[in-house]
Short mmCIF file of C-alpha atoms in Angstrom, two decimals:
data_model
loop_
_atom_site.label_atom_id
_atom_site.label_comp_id
_atom_site.label_asym_id
_atom_site.label_seq_id
_atom_site.Cartn_x
_atom_site.Cartn_y
_atom_site.Cartn_z
CA UNK T 645 126.97 121.56 17.00
CA UNK T 646 125.82 122.78 13.59
CA UNK T 647 122.52 124.46 12.82
CA UNK T 648 120.77 122.94 9.83
CA UNK T 649 118.90 124.56 6.98
CA UNK T 650 115.48 123.88 5.56
CA UNK T 651 116.84 121.03 3.45
CA UNK T 652 117.36 118.99 6.62
CA UNK T 653 113.62 118.72 7.10
CA UNK T 654 112.97 117.47 3.55
CA UNK T 655 114.34 113.99 4.01
CA UNK T 656 111.28 111.79 4.52
CA UNK T 657 110.49 109.52 1.57
CA UNK T 658 107.51 107.85 3.26
CA UNK T 659 105.13 108.85 6.07
CA UNK T 660 106.43 108.38 9.59
CA UNK T 661 104.51 105.75 11.57
CA UNK T 662 104.72 106.07 15.33
CA UNK T 663 103.40 104.99 18.70
CA UNK T 664 103.56 106.43 22.20
CA UNK T 665 102.65 105.84 25.82
CA UNK T 666 100.72 108.73 27.36
CA UNK T 667 99.83 110.08 30.81
CA UNK T 668 97.40 112.90 31.50
CA UNK T 669 94.67 114.41 33.65
CA UNK T 670 91.29 112.77 33.85
CA UNK T 671 88.30 114.87 32.81
CA UNK T 672 87.50 115.78 36.43
CA UNK T 673 91.18 116.23 37.46
CA UNK T 674 90.64 113.72 40.28
CA UNK T 675 92.17 110.79 38.43
CA UNK T 676 94.91 110.34 35.88
CA UNK T 677 94.55 108.58 32.54
CA UNK T 678 97.22 106.34 31.07
CA UNK T 679 97.17 104.77 27.63
CA UNK T 680 98.71 104.61 24.23
CA UNK T 681 98.35 106.10 20.79
CA UNK T 682 99.46 105.52 17.22
CA UNK T 683 99.91 108.13 14.51
CA UNK T 684 100.83 108.52 10.88
CA UNK T 685 102.53 111.77 9.85
CA UNK T 686 103.23 113.20 6.40
CA UNK T 687 105.93 115.86 6.08
CA UNK T 688 106.66 118.37 3.34
CA UNK T 689 109.60 120.53 4.26
CA UNK T 690 108.96 121.89 7.73
CA UNK T 691 105.19 121.39 7.61
CA UNK T 692 103.46 118.16 8.59
CA UNK T 693 99.98 116.66 8.89
CA UNK T 694 99.12 113.66 11.07
CA UNK T 695 96.19 111.40 11.93
CA UNK T 696 96.11 109.77 15.35
CA UNK T 697 94.16 107.22 17.39
CA UNK T 698 94.37 106.74 21.15
CA UNK T 699 92.96 104.64 24.01
CA UNK T 700 93.20 105.69 27.67
CA UNK T 701 92.02 104.38 31.05
CA UNK T 702 91.90 105.80 34.57
CA UNK T 703 94.63 104.60 36.93
CA UNK T 704 92.24 104.17 39.86
CA UNK T 705 90.05 101.77 37.83
CA UNK T 706 86.81 103.66 38.41
CA UNK T 707 85.47 102.72 35.00
CA UNK T 708 86.59 105.89 33.24
CA UNK T 709 88.15 105.21 29.85
CA UNK T 710 88.05 106.70 26.39
CA UNK T 711 88.86 106.21 22.76
CA UNK T 712 89.92 109.15 20.61
CA UNK T 713 90.77 110.06 17.04
CA UNK T 714 92.58 113.25 16.17
CA UNK T 715 94.22 115.24 13.44
CA UNK T 716 97.13 117.59 13.89
CA UNK T 717 99.08 120.15 11.90
CA UNK T 718 102.76 120.37 12.78
CA UNK T 719 105.61 122.74 12.08
CA UNK T 720 109.30 122.07 12.67
CA UNK T 721 110.53 125.32 14.20
CA UNK T 722 114.14 124.32 14.90
CA UNK T 723 116.53 121.46 14.23
CA UNK T 724 120.23 120.88 14.68
CA UNK T 725 122.83 118.11 14.69
CA UNK T 726 124.19 116.80 17.98
CA UNK T 727 126.83 114.12 18.65
CA UNK T 728 125.31 110.81 19.67
CA UNK T 729 126.09 109.70 23.22
CA UNK T 730 126.51 106.04 22.27
CA UNK T 731 127.71 105.92 18.65
CA UNK T 732 130.30 107.72 16.48
CA UNK T 733 127.73 109.74 14.55
CA UNK T 734 125.41 112.70 14.82
CA UNK T 735 121.71 112.65 15.55
CA UNK T 736 119.21 115.32 14.61
CA UNK T 737 117.30 117.07 17.37
CA UNK T 738 114.14 118.85 16.31
CA UNK T 739 111.47 120.94 18.01
CA UNK T 740 107.88 120.82 16.71
CA UNK T 741 104.82 122.91 17.47
CA UNK T 742 101.40 121.32 16.93
CA UNK T 743 97.75 122.31 16.59
CA UNK T 744 95.37 119.42 17.41
CA UNK T 745 91.67 118.69 16.95
CA UNK T 746 90.33 115.60 18.73
CA UNK T 747 87.08 113.66 19.01
CA UNK T 748 86.73 111.54 22.18
CA UNK T 749 84.23 108.82 23.08
CA UNK T 750 83.85 108.09 26.80
CA UNK T 751 82.89 104.89 28.58
CA UNK T 752 79.56 106.37 29.67
CA UNK T 753 78.35 106.73 26.08
CA UNK T 754 79.03 110.43 25.77
CA UNK T 755 81.52 112.24 23.58
CA UNK T 756 83.49 115.45 23.44
CA UNK T 757 85.38 117.56 20.94
CA UNK T 758 88.75 118.92 21.96
CA UNK T 759 91.17 121.47 20.58
CA UNK T 760 94.64 122.24 21.75
CA UNK T 761 98.30 123.03 21.29
CA UNK T 762 101.33 120.82 21.65
CA UNK T 763 105.10 120.81 21.53
CA UNK T 764 107.41 117.90 20.80
CA UNK T 765 111.13 117.22 20.96
CA UNK T 766 112.34 114.52 18.57
CA UNK T 767 115.72 112.82 18.29
CA UNK T 768 116.22 111.25 14.87
CA UNK T 769 118.84 108.94 13.41
CA UNK T 770 119.39 106.56 10.52
CA UNK T 771 120.19 102.90 10.07
CA UNK T 772 123.71 101.50 10.51
CA UNK T 773 123.46 99.59 7.22
CA UNK T 774 124.77 101.56 4.25
CA UNK T 775 121.99 100.49 1.90
CA UNK T 776 119.12 100.91 4.37
CA UNK T 777 116.75 103.87 4.14
CA UNK T 778 115.32 103.48 7.66
CA UNK T 779 114.68 106.59 9.74
CA UNK T 780 114.03 106.16 13.45
CA UNK T 781 113.18 108.80 16.00
CA UNK T 782 112.38 109.07 19.67
CA UNK T 783 109.72 111.60 20.69
CA UNK T 784 108.76 113.42 23.88
CA UNK T 785 105.65 115.61 23.64
CA UNK T 786 103.37 117.74 25.79
CA UNK T 787 99.83 118.80 24.89
CA UNK T 788 97.26 121.08 26.48
CA UNK T 789 93.72 120.36 25.31
CA UNK T 790 90.42 122.11 25.90
CA UNK T 791 87.35 119.92 25.52
CA UNK T 792 83.62 120.53 25.51
CA UNK T 793 81.04 117.76 25.93
CA UNK T 794 78.11 117.40 23.57
CA UNK T 795 74.81 119.05 24.65
CA UNK T 796 72.52 116.72 26.59
CA UNK T 797 68.95 117.07 27.83
CA UNK T 798 68.20 117.80 31.48
CA UNK T 799 67.28 114.19 32.31
CA UNK T 800 70.55 112.86 30.90
CA UNK T 801 72.56 115.43 32.82
CA UNK T 802 70.74 114.52 36.04
CA UNK T 803 71.36 110.79 35.51
CA UNK T 804 75.06 111.42 34.84
CA UNK T 805 75.35 113.53 37.95
CA UNK T 806 73.73 110.86 40.13
CA UNK T 807 76.04 108.22 38.70
CA UNK T 808 79.10 110.30 39.54
CA UNK T 809 80.03 110.87 35.90
CA UNK T 810 82.85 113.43 35.68
CA UNK T 811 82.38 116.60 33.68
CA UNK T 812 83.76 116.50 30.15
CA UNK T 813 84.43 120.24 29.89
CA UNK T 814 87.75 121.74 30.89
CA UNK T 815 91.44 121.95 30.16
CA UNK T 816 93.67 118.88 30.43
CA UNK T 817 97.38 118.26 30.00
CA UNK T 818 98.97 115.21 28.40
CA UNK T 819 102.56 114.04 28.16
CA UNK T 820 103.81 111.21 25.96
CA UNK T 821 106.94 109.27 25.13
CA UNK T 822 107.21 107.30 21.90
CA UNK T 823 109.01 106.40 18.72
CA UNK T 824 108.40 106.73 14.98
CA UNK T 825 109.80 105.01 11.90
CA UNK T 826 109.87 105.66 8.17
CA UNK T 827 112.11 105.74 5.12
CA UNK T 828 114.42 108.59 4.24
CA UNK T 829 115.98 110.00 1.10
CA UNK T 830 119.62 108.98 0.48
CA UNK T 831 120.99 112.53 0.65
CA UNK T 832 119.24 113.15 3.96
CA UNK T 833 120.44 109.84 5.42
CA UNK T 834 124.08 110.78 4.79
CA UNK T 835 124.02 113.05 7.83
CA UNK T 836 123.50 110.00 10.06
CA UNK T 837 126.27 107.77 8.64
CA UNK T 838 129.19 106.94 10.97
CA UNK T 839 132.12 109.28 10.57
CA UNK T 840 135.23 107.35 9.35
CA UNK T 841 137.64 109.20 11.63
CA UNK T 842 135.46 108.58 14.67
CA UNK T 843 135.36 104.86 13.91
CA UNK T 844 139.14 104.72 14.29
CA UNK T 845 139.06 106.23 17.76
CA UNK T 846 139.33 103.83 20.73
#
């Protein structure tokens, strides 16, 4: 295992486009929400910015669902090389911290703003083809979000309560598993090429 320097994080030539499946608490903590999201992340050194879009639905099919857009700032706090379990090469493992701001629209025509923190573990590798610049990574992330619903008049609040609408305020947790792809710089991609001596091993 070898710890890498700052140069290791400066290898993206294009933004990283990704998608993930997510699972998290419902707004009332009585039901869980499952869904998916897509994001586009730009990195400069160890700092990154991303825009995201997500759709989620309650598992118990009680009509609760939402759409969300978000922006996040990310910092790569640690990264190192690790031997791949399946191929004669190294992969890069990285740990990110994230700050997220999110706007959510619910199925009952109300909305909420959310703010939170997240952490992600990514495993990144390069293409087998010598002339390819493809970067591919797997991602596992956890987020804790605090949301606050928009103010509503007394009549609207009473109608929501009688309809059994869950509260939009509170703290929720979300976990996700996904992948991201982009193009890397040639010097950065060299760290992912197969090692000649390892190729000769049975």
